[in-house]
mmCIF file of C-alpha atoms in Angstrom:
data_model
loop_
_atom_site.group_PDB
_atom_site.id
_atom_site.type_symbol
_atom_site.label_atom_id
_atom_site.label_comp_id
_atom_site.label_asym_id
_atom_site.label_seq_id
_atom_site.Cartn_x
_atom_site.Cartn_y
_atom_site.Cartn_z
ATOM 1 C CA MET A 1 -53.030 -32.293 -34.772
ATOM 2 C CA PRO A 2 -56.368 -31.093 -36.205
ATOM 3 C CA GLY A 3 -57.378 -27.617 -35.073
ATOM 4 C CA ILE A 4 -53.867 -26.638 -33.975
ATOM 5 C CA LEU A 5 -51.830 -24.354 -36.226
ATOM 6 C CA ALA A 6 -48.326 -25.531 -37.076
ATOM 7 C CA GLU A 7 -46.851 -22.443 -35.403
ATOM 8 C CA ASP A 8 -48.638 -23.227 -32.137
ATOM 9 C CA ARG A 9 -47.242 -26.697 -31.582
ATOM 10 C CA PRO A 10 -43.666 -27.764 -30.843
ATOM 11 C CA ILE A 11 -41.604 -28.692 -33.860
ATOM 12 C CA GLN A 12 -40.991 -32.422 -34.426
ATOM 13 C CA VAL A 13 -37.805 -33.640 -36.129
ATOM 14 C CA ALA A 14 -37.312 -37.097 -37.648
ATOM 15 C CA ILE A 15 -33.727 -38.352 -37.750
ATOM 16 C CA ILE A 16 -33.322 -41.321 -40.078
ATOM 17 C CA GLY A 17 -30.325 -43.371 -38.958
ATOM 18 C CA GLY A 18 -28.598 -43.627 -35.629
ATOM 19 C CA GLY A 19 -24.936 -43.321 -36.526
ATOM 20 C CA ILE A 20 -22.569 -40.801 -34.972
ATOM 21 C CA VAL A 21 -23.993 -37.874 -36.943
ATOM 22 C CA GLY A 22 -27.609 -38.769 -36.223
ATOM 23 C CA LEU A 23 -26.949 -39.233 -32.521
ATOM 24 C CA THR A 24 -24.979 -36.010 -32.137
ATOM 25 C CA LEU A 25 -27.773 -34.119 -33.914
ATOM 26 C CA ALA A 26 -30.261 -35.708 -31.535
ATOM 27 C CA ILE A 27 -28.247 -34.677 -28.482
ATOM 28 C CA GLY A 28 -27.882 -31.154 -29.877
ATOM 29 C CA LEU A 29 -31.662 -30.935 -30.308
ATOM 30 C CA LEU A 30 -32.226 -32.343 -26.829
ATOM 31 C CA HIS A 31 -29.930 -29.661 -25.430
ATOM 32 C CA ARG A 32 -32.050 -27.032 -27.218
ATOM 33 C CA ASN A 33 -35.377 -28.549 -26.044
ATOM 34 C CA VAL A 34 -36.461 -29.519 -29.568
ATOM 35 C CA ASN A 35 -38.597 -32.639 -30.003
ATOM 36 C CA PHE A 36 -37.167 -35.428 -32.155
ATOM 37 C CA THR A 37 -37.356 -39.144 -32.877
ATOM 38 C CA ILE A 38 -34.526 -41.302 -34.192
ATOM 39 C CA TYR A 39 -35.612 -44.040 -36.597
ATOM 40 C CA GLU A 40 -32.896 -46.693 -36.814
ATOM 41 C CA ARG A 41 -33.123 -49.540 -39.338
ATOM 42 C CA ALA A 42 -31.194 -52.043 -37.194
ATOM 43 C CA GLN A 43 -32.534 -53.553 -33.993
ATOM 44 C CA SER A 44 -29.764 -51.858 -32.013
ATOM 45 C CA PHE A 45 -27.152 -49.181 -32.563
ATOM 46 C CA ARG A 46 -23.948 -50.382 -34.133
ATOM 47 C CA GLU A 47 -21.097 -48.515 -35.829
ATOM 48 C CA LEU A 48 -19.218 -50.174 -38.660
ATOM 49 C CA GLY A 49 -15.443 -49.985 -38.498
ATOM 50 C CA ALA A 50 -12.895 -50.343 -35.745
ATOM 51 C CA GLY A 51 -11.219 -47.087 -34.762
ATOM 52 C CA ILE A 52 -12.047 -43.450 -35.404
ATOM 53 C CA GLY A 53 -10.282 -40.161 -34.701
ATOM 54 C CA PHE A 54 -11.590 -36.614 -34.431
ATOM 55 C CA THR A 55 -9.760 -33.504 -35.560
ATOM 56 C CA PRO A 56 -9.778 -30.285 -33.450
ATOM 57 C CA ASN A 57 -12.616 -28.673 -35.440
ATOM 58 C CA ALA A 58 -14.811 -31.703 -34.744
ATOM 59 C CA GLU A 59 -14.155 -31.458 -31.016
ATOM 60 C CA ARG A 60 -15.132 -27.780 -31.058
ATOM 61 C CA ALA A 61 -18.348 -28.690 -32.897
ATOM 62 C CA MET A 62 -19.083 -31.327 -30.245
ATOM 63 C CA ILE A 63 -18.743 -28.724 -27.505
ATOM 64 C CA ALA A 64 -20.976 -26.252 -29.352
ATOM 65 C CA LEU A 65 -23.681 -28.905 -29.844
ATOM 66 C CA ASP A 66 -23.609 -30.107 -26.227
ATOM 67 C CA GLN A 67 -20.611 -30.428 -23.944
ATOM 68 C CA GLY A 68 -21.882 -33.875 -22.998
ATOM 69 C CA ILE A 69 -20.925 -35.091 -26.491
ATOM 70 C CA HIS A 70 -17.351 -33.943 -25.990
ATOM 71 C CA ARG A 71 -17.175 -35.451 -22.511
ATOM 72 C CA ALA A 72 -18.443 -38.737 -23.952
ATOM 73 C CA PHE A 73 -15.658 -38.710 -26.549
ATOM 74 C CA LYS A 74 -12.969 -37.908 -24.009
ATOM 75 C CA ARG A 75 -14.162 -40.746 -21.768
ATOM 76 C CA VAL A 76 -13.325 -43.281 -24.473
ATOM 77 C CA SER A 77 -10.528 -41.574 -26.432
ATOM 78 C CA THR A 78 -6.913 -42.631 -26.027
ATOM 79 C CA PRO A 79 -4.328 -39.860 -25.599
ATOM 80 C CA ASN A 80 -1.323 -40.055 -27.908
ATOM 81 C CA THR A 81 2.079 -39.846 -26.243
ATOM 82 C CA GLU A 82 2.781 -36.683 -28.242
ATOM 83 C CA ASP A 83 0.687 -34.025 -29.945
ATOM 84 C CA TRP A 84 2.253 -34.414 -33.387
ATOM 85 C CA PHE A 85 0.822 -36.371 -36.316
ATOM 86 C CA GLN A 86 3.736 -38.047 -38.106
ATOM 87 C CA TRP A 87 4.024 -39.235 -41.708
ATOM 88 C CA VAL A 88 6.895 -41.681 -42.235
ATOM 89 C CA ASP A 89 8.507 -43.552 -45.106
ATOM 90 C CA GLY A 90 7.143 -47.051 -44.625
ATOM 91 C CA TYR A 91 8.682 -48.351 -47.832
ATOM 92 C CA ASN A 92 12.407 -47.650 -47.916
ATOM 93 C CA ARG A 93 14.592 -49.289 -45.307
ATOM 94 C CA ASP A 94 17.239 -47.062 -43.719
ATOM 95 C CA ASP A 95 19.625 -49.088 -41.578
ATOM 96 C CA GLU A 96 21.223 -45.894 -40.287
ATOM 97 C CA LEU A 97 18.101 -45.262 -38.217
ATOM 98 C CA GLY A 98 18.430 -48.477 -36.232
ATOM 99 C CA PRO A 99 19.941 -51.939 -36.340
ATOM 100 C CA ASN A 100 16.632 -53.814 -36.533
ATOM 101 C CA GLY A 101 15.271 -51.839 -39.501
ATOM 102 C CA MET A 102 12.055 -50.992 -37.614
ATOM 103 C CA ASN A 103 12.726 -47.269 -37.583
ATOM 104 C CA GLU A 104 11.285 -45.271 -40.469
ATOM 105 C CA GLN A 105 12.436 -41.972 -41.940
ATOM 106 C CA LEU A 106 10.262 -39.051 -40.852
ATOM 107 C CA ILE A 107 8.768 -37.296 -43.885
ATOM 108 C CA PHE A 108 6.619 -34.678 -42.180
ATOM 109 C CA LYS A 109 4.966 -33.970 -38.842
ATOM 110 C CA LEU A 110 2.174 -31.618 -37.906
ATOM 111 C CA TYR A 111 1.213 -30.266 -34.485
ATOM 112 C CA CYS A 112 -2.358 -31.268 -33.615
ATOM 113 C CA GLY A 113 -2.739 -29.141 -30.486
ATOM 114 C CA ALA A 114 -2.890 -30.361 -26.918
ATOM 115 C CA ARG A 115 -4.525 -33.797 -26.924
ATOM 116 C CA GLY A 116 -5.473 -33.266 -30.571
ATOM 117 C CA PHE A 117 -6.589 -35.908 -33.060
ATOM 118 C CA GLU A 118 -7.161 -38.648 -30.505
ATOM 119 C CA GLY A 119 -8.776 -41.937 -31.425
ATOM 120 C CA CYS A 120 -11.257 -44.373 -29.940
ATOM 121 C CA ARG A 121 -13.215 -47.440 -30.937
ATOM 122 C CA ARG A 122 -16.286 -46.396 -32.873
ATOM 123 C CA GLN A 123 -18.599 -48.634 -30.903
ATOM 124 C CA ASP A 124 -17.341 -47.277 -27.566
ATOM 125 C CA PHE A 125 -18.188 -43.719 -28.607
ATOM 126 C CA LEU A 126 -21.559 -44.753 -30.012
ATOM 127 C CA GLU A 127 -22.504 -46.440 -26.737
ATOM 128 C CA GLU A 128 -21.601 -43.315 -24.786
ATOM 129 C CA LEU A 129 -23.765 -41.179 -27.078
ATOM 130 C CA VAL A 130 -26.765 -43.498 -26.766
ATOM 131 C CA LYS A 131 -26.636 -43.088 -22.978
ATOM 132 C CA LEU A 132 -27.371 -39.375 -23.426
ATOM 133 C CA ILE A 133 -30.644 -39.922 -25.332
ATOM 134 C CA PRO A 134 -33.943 -40.915 -23.657
ATOM 135 C CA GLU A 135 -35.292 -44.268 -24.814
ATOM 136 C CA LYS A 136 -38.636 -42.667 -25.706
ATOM 137 C CA ASN A 137 -36.898 -40.755 -28.492
ATOM 138 C CA ILE A 138 -35.551 -43.880 -30.205
ATOM 139 C CA GLN A 139 -37.322 -46.388 -32.449
ATOM 140 C CA CYS A 140 -35.265 -49.313 -33.751
ATOM 141 C CA GLY A 141 -36.189 -51.730 -36.527
ATOM 142 C CA LYS A 142 -37.507 -48.862 -38.658
ATOM 143 C CA SER A 143 -36.427 -48.968 -42.302
ATOM 144 C CA LEU A 144 -37.725 -45.957 -44.218
ATOM 145 C CA LYS A 145 -39.623 -46.862 -47.382
ATOM 146 C CA SER A 146 -40.949 -43.535 -48.662
ATOM 147 C CA VAL A 147 -41.712 -39.951 -47.659
ATOM 148 C CA ILE A 148 -44.509 -37.576 -48.605
ATOM 149 C CA ASP A 149 -43.707 -33.891 -48.159
ATOM 150 C CA SER A 150 -46.852 -31.945 -49.003
ATOM 151 C CA ARG A 151 -46.886 -28.285 -49.940
ATOM 152 C CA GLY A 152 -49.326 -27.333 -47.195
ATOM 153 C CA ASP A 153 -48.893 -27.060 -43.444
ATOM 154 C CA GLU A 154 -49.293 -30.800 -42.965
ATOM 155 C CA GLN A 155 -46.346 -32.628 -41.465
ATOM 156 C CA VAL A 156 -44.026 -34.825 -43.494
ATOM 157 C CA LEU A 157 -45.472 -38.345 -43.675
ATOM 158 C CA MET A 158 -43.052 -41.276 -43.496
ATOM 159 C CA TYR A 159 -43.781 -44.885 -44.468
ATOM 160 C CA PHE A 160 -41.665 -47.712 -43.047
ATOM 161 C CA ASP A 161 -41.147 -51.248 -44.299
ATOM 162 C CA ASP A 162 -42.964 -52.711 -41.296
ATOM 163 C CA GLY A 163 -46.201 -51.037 -42.420
ATOM 164 C CA THR A 164 -46.141 -48.243 -39.841
ATOM 165 C CA THR A 165 -46.160 -44.514 -40.489
ATOM 166 C CA ALA A 166 -44.952 -41.438 -38.620
ATOM 167 C CA GLU A 167 -45.137 -37.679 -39.010
ATOM 168 C CA ALA A 168 -42.599 -34.902 -38.499
ATOM 169 C CA ASP A 169 -42.060 -31.267 -39.438
ATOM 170 C CA THR A 170 -38.638 -31.938 -40.947
ATOM 171 C CA GLY A 171 -36.417 -34.933 -41.584
ATOM 172 C CA GLU A 172 -32.738 -35.611 -42.136
ATOM 173 C CA GLU A 173 -32.569 -38.192 -44.941
ATOM 174 C CA HIS A 174 -32.236 -38.454 -48.726
ATOM 175 C CA PRO A 175 -31.487 -41.340 -51.110
ATOM 176 C CA ALA A 176 -30.099 -39.382 -54.068
ATOM 177 C CA SER A 177 -26.395 -39.512 -53.277
ATOM 178 C CA ARG A 178 -24.616 -42.101 -55.441
ATOM 179 C CA PRO A 179 -21.158 -43.106 -54.212
ATOM 180 C CA SER A 180 -18.565 -44.623 -56.526
ATOM 181 C CA TYR A 181 -15.489 -46.786 -55.980
ATOM 182 C CA THR A 182 -12.248 -44.785 -55.594
ATOM 183 C CA HIS A 183 -10.169 -47.837 -56.556
ATOM 184 C CA LYS A 184 -8.749 -48.138 -53.109
ATOM 185 C CA PHE A 185 -9.675 -50.565 -50.361
ATOM 186 C CA ALA A 186 -8.486 -50.971 -46.796
ATOM 187 C CA PHE A 187 -7.683 -53.890 -44.537
ATOM 188 C CA ARG A 188 -8.938 -53.010 -41.067
ATOM 189 C CA GLY A 189 -7.875 -54.732 -37.884
ATOM 190 C CA LEU A 190 -7.032 -54.408 -34.204
ATOM 191 C CA ILE A 191 -3.822 -55.680 -32.624
ATOM 192 C CA PRO A 192 -3.491 -56.265 -28.859
ATOM 193 C CA MET A 193 -1.075 -53.591 -27.665
ATOM 194 C CA ASN A 194 1.169 -56.001 -25.768
ATOM 195 C CA LYS A 195 1.808 -57.913 -29.006
ATOM 196 C CA ALA A 196 2.342 -54.742 -31.029
ATOM 197 C CA ARG A 197 4.678 -53.171 -28.483
ATOM 198 C CA ALA A 198 6.772 -56.325 -28.164
ATOM 199 C CA VAL A 199 7.548 -56.252 -31.888
ATOM 200 C CA LEU A 200 7.417 -52.555 -32.779
ATOM 201 C CA GLY A 201 8.440 -50.812 -29.573
ATOM 202 C CA ASP A 202 6.823 -47.926 -27.692
ATOM 203 C CA ASP A 203 7.445 -45.191 -30.265
ATOM 204 C CA LYS A 204 5.490 -46.904 -33.026
ATOM 205 C CA THR A 205 2.539 -47.977 -30.930
ATOM 206 C CA SER A 206 1.710 -45.012 -28.704
ATOM 207 C CA THR A 207 0.948 -42.252 -31.209
ATOM 208 C CA ARG A 208 -0.631 -41.617 -34.614
ATOM 209 C CA LEU A 209 1.560 -42.653 -37.576
ATOM 210 C CA MET A 210 0.935 -42.717 -41.322
ATOM 211 C CA HIS A 211 3.280 -45.155 -43.083
ATOM 212 C CA LEU A 212 3.681 -44.068 -46.728
ATOM 213 C CA GLY A 213 4.724 -45.953 -49.849
ATOM 214 C CA PRO A 214 3.977 -46.525 -53.533
ATOM 215 C CA ASN A 215 0.342 -47.481 -54.209
ATOM 216 C CA ALA A 216 -0.382 -48.345 -50.579
ATOM 217 C CA HIS A 217 -0.179 -46.802 -47.094
ATOM 218 C CA ALA A 218 -1.103 -47.699 -43.531
ATOM 219 C CA LEU A 219 -2.444 -45.717 -40.585
ATOM 220 C CA THR A 220 -1.829 -46.861 -37.003
ATOM 221 C CA PHE A 221 -2.905 -45.317 -33.688
ATOM 222 C CA PRO A 222 -3.764 -46.483 -30.158
ATOM 223 C CA VAL A 223 -7.367 -46.990 -29.008
ATOM 224 C CA ALA A 224 -9.152 -48.537 -26.006
ATOM 225 C CA MET A 225 -7.027 -46.598 -23.521
ATOM 226 C CA GLY A 226 -3.841 -47.869 -25.063
ATOM 227 C CA THR A 227 -4.691 -51.566 -24.874
ATOM 228 C CA VAL A 228 -5.192 -51.965 -28.624
ATOM 229 C CA MET A 229 -3.520 -50.625 -31.780
ATOM 230 C CA ASN A 230 -5.879 -49.764 -34.626
ATOM 231 C CA VAL A 231 -4.632 -50.541 -38.142
ATOM 232 C CA VAL A 232 -6.097 -49.286 -41.421
ATOM 233 C CA ALA A 233 -4.020 -50.468 -44.392
ATOM 234 C CA PHE A 234 -4.980 -48.921 -47.753
ATOM 235 C CA VAL A 235 -4.202 -50.453 -51.132
ATOM 236 C CA THR A 236 -4.752 -49.082 -54.647
ATOM 237 C CA ASP A 237 -6.887 -51.447 -56.713
ATOM 238 C CA ALA A 238 -7.073 -51.300 -60.519
ATOM 239 C CA ASN A 239 -10.152 -53.532 -60.600
ATOM 240 C CA ASP A 240 -13.807 -52.750 -60.034
ATOM 241 C CA TRP A 241 -15.212 -53.546 -56.613
ATOM 242 C CA VAL A 242 -17.120 -56.823 -56.553
ATOM 243 C CA ALA A 243 -18.741 -58.139 -53.385
ATOM 244 C CA GLU A 244 -21.783 -60.170 -52.417
ATOM 245 C CA GLU A 245 -25.070 -58.247 -52.320
ATOM 246 C CA SER A 246 -23.224 -55.076 -53.425
ATOM 247 C CA LYS A 247 -21.722 -54.673 -49.974
ATOM 248 C CA PHE A 248 -18.857 -52.284 -49.317
ATOM 249 C CA THR A 249 -17.039 -54.927 -47.270
ATOM 250 C CA ALA A 250 -15.656 -58.356 -48.075
ATOM 251 C CA PRO A 251 -13.863 -61.023 -46.041
ATOM 252 C CA ALA A 252 -10.066 -61.031 -46.229
ATOM 253 C CA THR A 253 -7.113 -62.691 -44.544
ATOM 254 C CA ARG A 254 -3.879 -61.625 -42.926
ATOM 255 C CA ASP A 255 -1.983 -63.315 -45.751
ATOM 256 C CA GLU A 256 -3.658 -60.994 -48.254
ATOM 257 C CA ALA A 257 -2.581 -57.962 -46.265
ATOM 258 C CA MET A 258 0.959 -59.286 -45.917
ATOM 259 C CA ASN A 259 1.135 -59.909 -49.635
ATOM 260 C CA ALA A 260 -0.148 -56.407 -50.472
ATOM 261 C CA PHE A 261 2.633 -54.859 -48.348
ATOM 262 C CA SER A 262 5.354 -57.430 -49.046
ATOM 263 C CA ALA A 263 7.613 -54.838 -50.723
ATOM 264 C CA PHE A 264 7.384 -52.391 -47.808
ATOM 265 C CA GLY A 265 9.937 -51.953 -45.047
ATOM 266 C CA PRO A 266 10.312 -54.188 -41.970
ATOM 267 C CA ALA A 267 8.051 -52.100 -39.720
ATOM 268 C CA VAL A 268 5.043 -52.170 -42.045
ATOM 269 C CA ARG A 269 5.533 -55.859 -42.820
ATOM 270 C CA ALA A 270 5.651 -56.552 -39.082
ATOM 271 C CA ILE A 271 2.387 -54.658 -38.560
ATOM 272 C CA MET A 272 0.668 -56.755 -41.212
ATOM 273 C CA SER A 273 2.014 -59.967 -39.668
ATOM 274 C CA LEU A 274 0.402 -59.059 -36.330
ATOM 275 C CA LEU A 275 -3.101 -58.679 -37.732
ATOM 276 C CA PRO A 276 -5.730 -61.339 -36.955
ATOM 277 C CA ASP A 277 -5.966 -64.316 -39.322
ATOM 278 C CA GLU A 278 -9.379 -63.186 -40.577
ATOM 279 C CA LEU A 279 -10.000 -59.573 -41.550
ATOM 280 C CA ASP A 280 -12.511 -57.353 -43.277
ATOM 281 C CA LYS A 281 -11.600 -55.590 -46.488
ATOM 282 C CA TRP A 282 -13.390 -52.241 -46.870
ATOM 283 C CA ALA A 283 -13.979 -50.637 -50.257
ATOM 284 C CA ILE A 284 -13.390 -46.890 -50.242
ATOM 285 C CA PHE A 285 -16.340 -45.185 -51.910
ATOM 286 C CA ASP A 286 -17.040 -41.471 -52.130
ATOM 287 C CA THR A 287 -19.420 -39.067 -53.878
ATOM 288 C CA ARG A 288 -16.848 -36.995 -55.809
ATOM 289 C CA ASP A 289 -17.848 -38.398 -59.203
ATOM 290 C CA HIS A 290 -21.586 -38.191 -58.526
ATOM 291 C CA PRO A 291 -22.292 -35.475 -55.950
ATOM 292 C CA VAL A 292 -25.816 -34.462 -55.052
ATOM 293 C CA PRO A 293 -26.532 -30.957 -56.352
ATOM 294 C CA THR A 294 -28.152 -29.927 -53.077
ATOM 295 C CA TYR A 295 -28.463 -31.288 -49.549
ATOM 296 C CA VAL A 296 -32.111 -30.282 -49.195
ATOM 297 C CA GLN A 297 -35.426 -30.974 -50.859
ATOM 298 C CA GLY A 298 -38.432 -29.298 -49.341
ATOM 299 C CA ARG A 299 -38.408 -30.194 -45.650
ATOM 300 C CA LEU A 300 -35.939 -33.063 -46.079
ATOM 301 C CA GLY A 301 -32.239 -32.642 -45.479
ATOM 302 C CA LEU A 302 -29.045 -34.657 -45.885
ATOM 303 C CA ALA A 303 -26.192 -34.730 -43.397
ATOM 304 C CA GLY A 304 -22.926 -36.621 -42.976
ATOM 305 C CA ASP A 305 -22.056 -39.404 -45.395
ATOM 306 C CA ALA A 306 -25.518 -39.324 -46.956
ATOM 307 C CA ALA A 307 -24.670 -35.817 -48.177
ATOM 308 C CA HIS A 308 -20.930 -35.874 -48.771
ATOM 309 C CA ALA A 309 -19.354 -39.294 -48.370
ATOM 310 C CA ALA A 310 -15.588 -38.796 -48.488
ATOM 311 C CA ALA A 311 -12.645 -41.167 -48.508
ATOM 312 C CA PRO A 312 -11.211 -41.427 -44.977
ATOM 313 C CA HIS A 313 -7.704 -40.170 -45.775
ATOM 314 C CA HIS A 314 -8.160 -36.859 -43.917
ATOM 315 C CA GLY A 315 -9.817 -38.591 -40.974
ATOM 316 C CA ALA A 316 -12.439 -35.832 -41.044
ATOM 317 C CA GLY A 317 -15.654 -37.266 -42.498
ATOM 318 C CA ALA A 318 -17.458 -37.908 -39.216
ATOM 319 C CA GLY A 319 -16.208 -34.593 -37.859
ATOM 320 C CA PHE A 320 -17.704 -32.734 -40.822
ATOM 321 C CA GLY A 321 -20.947 -34.589 -40.136
ATOM 322 C CA ILE A 322 -20.878 -33.222 -36.580
ATOM 323 C CA GLU A 323 -20.410 -29.735 -38.026
ATOM 324 C CA ASP A 324 -23.523 -30.443 -40.148
ATOM 325 C CA ALA A 325 -25.393 -31.454 -37.010
ATOM 326 C CA LEU A 326 -24.426 -28.203 -35.287
ATOM 327 C CA VAL A 327 -25.802 -26.088 -38.149
ATOM 328 C CA LEU A 328 -29.015 -28.134 -38.301
ATOM 329 C CA ALA A 329 -29.605 -27.990 -34.547
ATOM 330 C CA THR A 330 -28.990 -24.233 -34.591
ATOM 331 C CA LEU A 331 -31.436 -23.636 -37.442
ATOM 332 C CA ILE A 332 -34.171 -25.946 -36.178
ATOM 333 C CA LYS A 333 -34.148 -24.155 -32.834
ATOM 334 C CA ALA A 334 -34.254 -20.838 -34.689
ATOM 335 C CA VAL A 335 -37.325 -22.032 -36.611
ATOM 336 C CA GLU A 336 -39.105 -22.976 -33.412
ATOM 337 C CA SER A 337 -38.237 -19.607 -31.846
ATOM 338 C CA SER A 338 -39.206 -17.582 -34.912
ATOM 339 C CA SER A 339 -42.262 -15.344 -34.842
ATOM 340 C CA VAL A 340 -42.638 -15.542 -38.613
ATOM 341 C CA ARG A 341 -45.935 -17.123 -39.621
ATOM 342 C CA GLY A 342 -45.933 -20.117 -41.933
ATOM 343 C CA ARG A 343 -43.794 -22.792 -40.356
ATOM 344 C CA THR A 344 -43.528 -24.951 -43.488
ATOM 345 C CA GLY A 345 -41.961 -22.095 -45.404
ATOM 346 C CA THR A 346 -39.707 -21.212 -42.466
ATOM 347 C CA ILE A 347 -38.420 -24.772 -42.293
ATOM 348 C CA ARG A 348 -37.645 -24.744 -45.989
ATOM 349 C CA THR A 349 -35.833 -21.431 -45.542
ATOM 350 C CA ALA A 350 -33.803 -22.924 -42.696
ATOM 351 C CA LEU A 351 -32.789 -25.924 -44.761
ATOM 352 C CA MET A 352 -31.794 -23.768 -47.728
ATOM 353 C CA THR A 353 -29.614 -21.816 -45.312
ATOM 354 C CA TYR A 354 -28.072 -25.054 -44.093
ATOM 355 C CA ASN A 355 -27.261 -26.040 -47.667
ATOM 356 C CA ASP A 356 -25.615 -22.688 -48.407
ATOM 357 C CA ILE A 357 -23.524 -22.818 -45.234
ATOM 358 C CA ARG A 358 -22.323 -26.410 -45.614
ATOM 359 C CA TYR A 359 -22.170 -27.329 -49.303
ATOM 360 C CA GLU A 360 -18.889 -25.741 -50.425
ATOM 361 C CA ARG A 361 -16.815 -26.817 -47.411
ATOM 362 C CA THR A 362 -18.059 -30.394 -47.412
ATOM 363 C CA GLN A 363 -17.632 -30.864 -51.164
ATOM 364 C CA TRP A 364 -14.078 -29.557 -50.800
ATOM 365 C CA LEU A 365 -13.448 -32.332 -48.266
ATOM 366 C CA VAL A 366 -14.655 -34.985 -50.697
ATOM 367 C CA ASP A 367 -12.218 -33.746 -53.325
ATOM 368 C CA SER A 368 -9.277 -33.146 -50.975
ATOM 369 C CA SER A 369 -9.638 -36.583 -49.420
ATOM 370 C CA ARG A 370 -9.068 -38.128 -52.838
ATOM 371 C CA VAL A 371 -6.018 -35.908 -53.333
ATOM 372 C CA VAL A 372 -4.335 -36.779 -50.037
ATOM 373 C CA GLY A 373 -5.003 -40.474 -50.624
ATOM 374 C CA GLU A 374 -2.890 -40.118 -53.757
ATOM 375 C CA LEU A 375 -0.263 -38.081 -51.884
ATOM 376 C CA TYR A 376 0.101 -40.813 -49.265
ATOM 377 C CA GLU A 377 0.804 -43.356 -52.002
ATOM 378 C CA TRP A 378 3.224 -41.165 -53.999
ATOM 379 C CA GLN A 379 0.786 -41.008 -56.922
ATOM 380 C CA ASN A 380 0.553 -37.225 -57.124
ATOM 381 C CA GLN A 381 2.460 -36.072 -60.207
ATOM 382 C CA ASP A 382 3.486 -32.743 -58.687
ATOM 383 C CA CYS A 383 4.734 -34.113 -55.351
ATOM 384 C CA GLY A 384 5.742 -37.730 -55.900
ATOM 385 C CA SER A 385 7.727 -38.793 -52.831
ATOM 386 C CA ASP A 386 9.347 -35.373 -52.326
ATOM 387 C CA PRO A 387 9.136 -34.617 -48.565
ATOM 388 C CA GLU A 388 9.048 -30.816 -48.912
ATOM 389 C CA LYS A 389 6.310 -30.759 -51.533
ATOM 390 C CA PHE A 390 4.381 -33.418 -49.613
ATOM 391 C CA GLY A 391 4.619 -31.410 -46.391
ATOM 392 C CA ARG A 392 3.342 -28.206 -47.985
ATOM 393 C CA GLU A 393 0.291 -29.965 -49.414
ATOM 394 C CA VAL A 394 -0.562 -31.830 -46.235
ATOM 395 C CA ASP A 395 -0.014 -28.735 -44.088
ATOM 396 C CA TRP A 396 -2.436 -26.375 -45.814
ATOM 397 C CA ARG A 397 -5.056 -29.043 -46.416
ATOM 398 C CA SER A 398 -4.982 -30.183 -42.796
ATOM 399 C CA HIS A 399 -5.238 -26.635 -41.447
ATOM 400 C CA GLN A 400 -8.137 -25.936 -43.784
ATOM 401 C CA ILE A 401 -9.950 -28.606 -41.771
ATOM 402 C CA TRP A 402 -8.532 -28.208 -38.283
ATOM 403 C CA ASP A 403 -8.576 -24.391 -37.972
ATOM 404 C CA PHE A 404 -12.209 -23.955 -38.993
ATOM 405 C CA ASN A 405 -14.087 -21.489 -36.777
ATOM 406 C CA VAL A 406 -17.281 -23.293 -35.787
ATOM 407 C CA ASP A 407 -18.484 -20.351 -33.663
ATOM 408 C CA LYS A 408 -18.302 -18.073 -36.708
ATOM 409 C CA MET A 409 -20.146 -20.754 -38.702
ATOM 410 C CA VAL A 410 -22.998 -20.599 -36.193
ATOM 411 C CA ARG A 411 -23.099 -16.790 -36.314
ATOM 412 C CA ASP A 412 -23.075 -16.808 -40.107
ATOM 413 C CA THR A 413 -25.846 -19.411 -40.103
ATOM 414 C CA LEU A 414 -28.157 -17.325 -37.939
ATOM 415 C CA ASP A 415 -27.352 -14.109 -39.830
ATOM 416 C CA GLN A 416 -28.122 -15.696 -43.188
ATOM 417 C CA PHE A 417 -31.316 -17.281 -41.870
ATOM 418 C CA GLU A 418 -32.575 -13.936 -40.597
ATOM 419 C CA GLN A 419 -31.678 -12.245 -43.875
ATOM 420 C CA ARG A 420 -33.640 -14.845 -45.821
ATOM 421 C CA LEU A 421 -36.675 -14.396 -43.578
ATOM 422 C CA ASP A 422 -36.544 -10.613 -44.003
ATOM 423 C CA ALA A 423 -36.167 -10.800 -47.793
#
């Protein structure tokens, strides 16, 4: 805008990618009357994966961003029949627990809070979020090619593969993160609940269960208002990941899943037998081996998996991304409300604050997710399959995530931002 100082015009935010984190950031900005545009590479919004769950901290972050986000989640989430997350021995058969061998020995359980850690289908939640965003704020079919972030007061200039350009004051994107294979993959599938319940019974199909064993484990929980059981079956893989076009997914079959869990107990084998004939096999990549040293560069910022891709064993990656979105929305609004002259510098100060607030916690998640993946498969040398040692590790790590005070995070964010501006 020639002739108009940066401080005198509304701030404009570019959000590259319309996944759950990008959409929740957008809704948080909308709630705070901050201008934004989402640039999505695909022609429509689509979330990869079947089911997803959100821990209590993530729900609190949703509410702090915009209560509409939390209402959207609750519209599509499926309540568990009890508020306890249970880890069970899916490997050893104990006939004393039941004549059909389907019962599994409880190893540990953890209270999630009232209606805590509920799950839904990813696509259902995504569709609810999209409804909250005006169409004028969304551009699909936009694949980012390059960015120019000048040192002056000019806006960030973005070039897209279709030959178009766009400008913004700040953007949430960065290509530097380099994920690596964790040597685990997962079979993912959905089982109609009537089929699952007929074989497994009510107890195994109506709540969140983690079935443990050597070098493999499986997570099951209800989605789609209890009409479907989501299955994520993890397997340790000694080989390197090889897939067409370097994709993180590959086609698989039910027989492969059954073979991978053939030594497990009757309940886990039954779950695998109920999966569809054709499945997807998902490689588990994370950024622990090659983390980015910072989430910001100039007026560009990283959030969610682009910043701190973690293995899914804590079930907290998307929730941490929503925490990121809350900090970013808070700071961007603070920039727009600031009376400090020099918006470019103020934006950079805001993003440096974001990095300081989020880096340590999110990098801890990346590391801890690897650790619990090993715990679930009895690979941890200190714990092995010992229930007491396992429970202590899972307990403190889970509460480190679940008990996080997002309101204090927001206060700390604003305090640090103001201190940086006054320095």
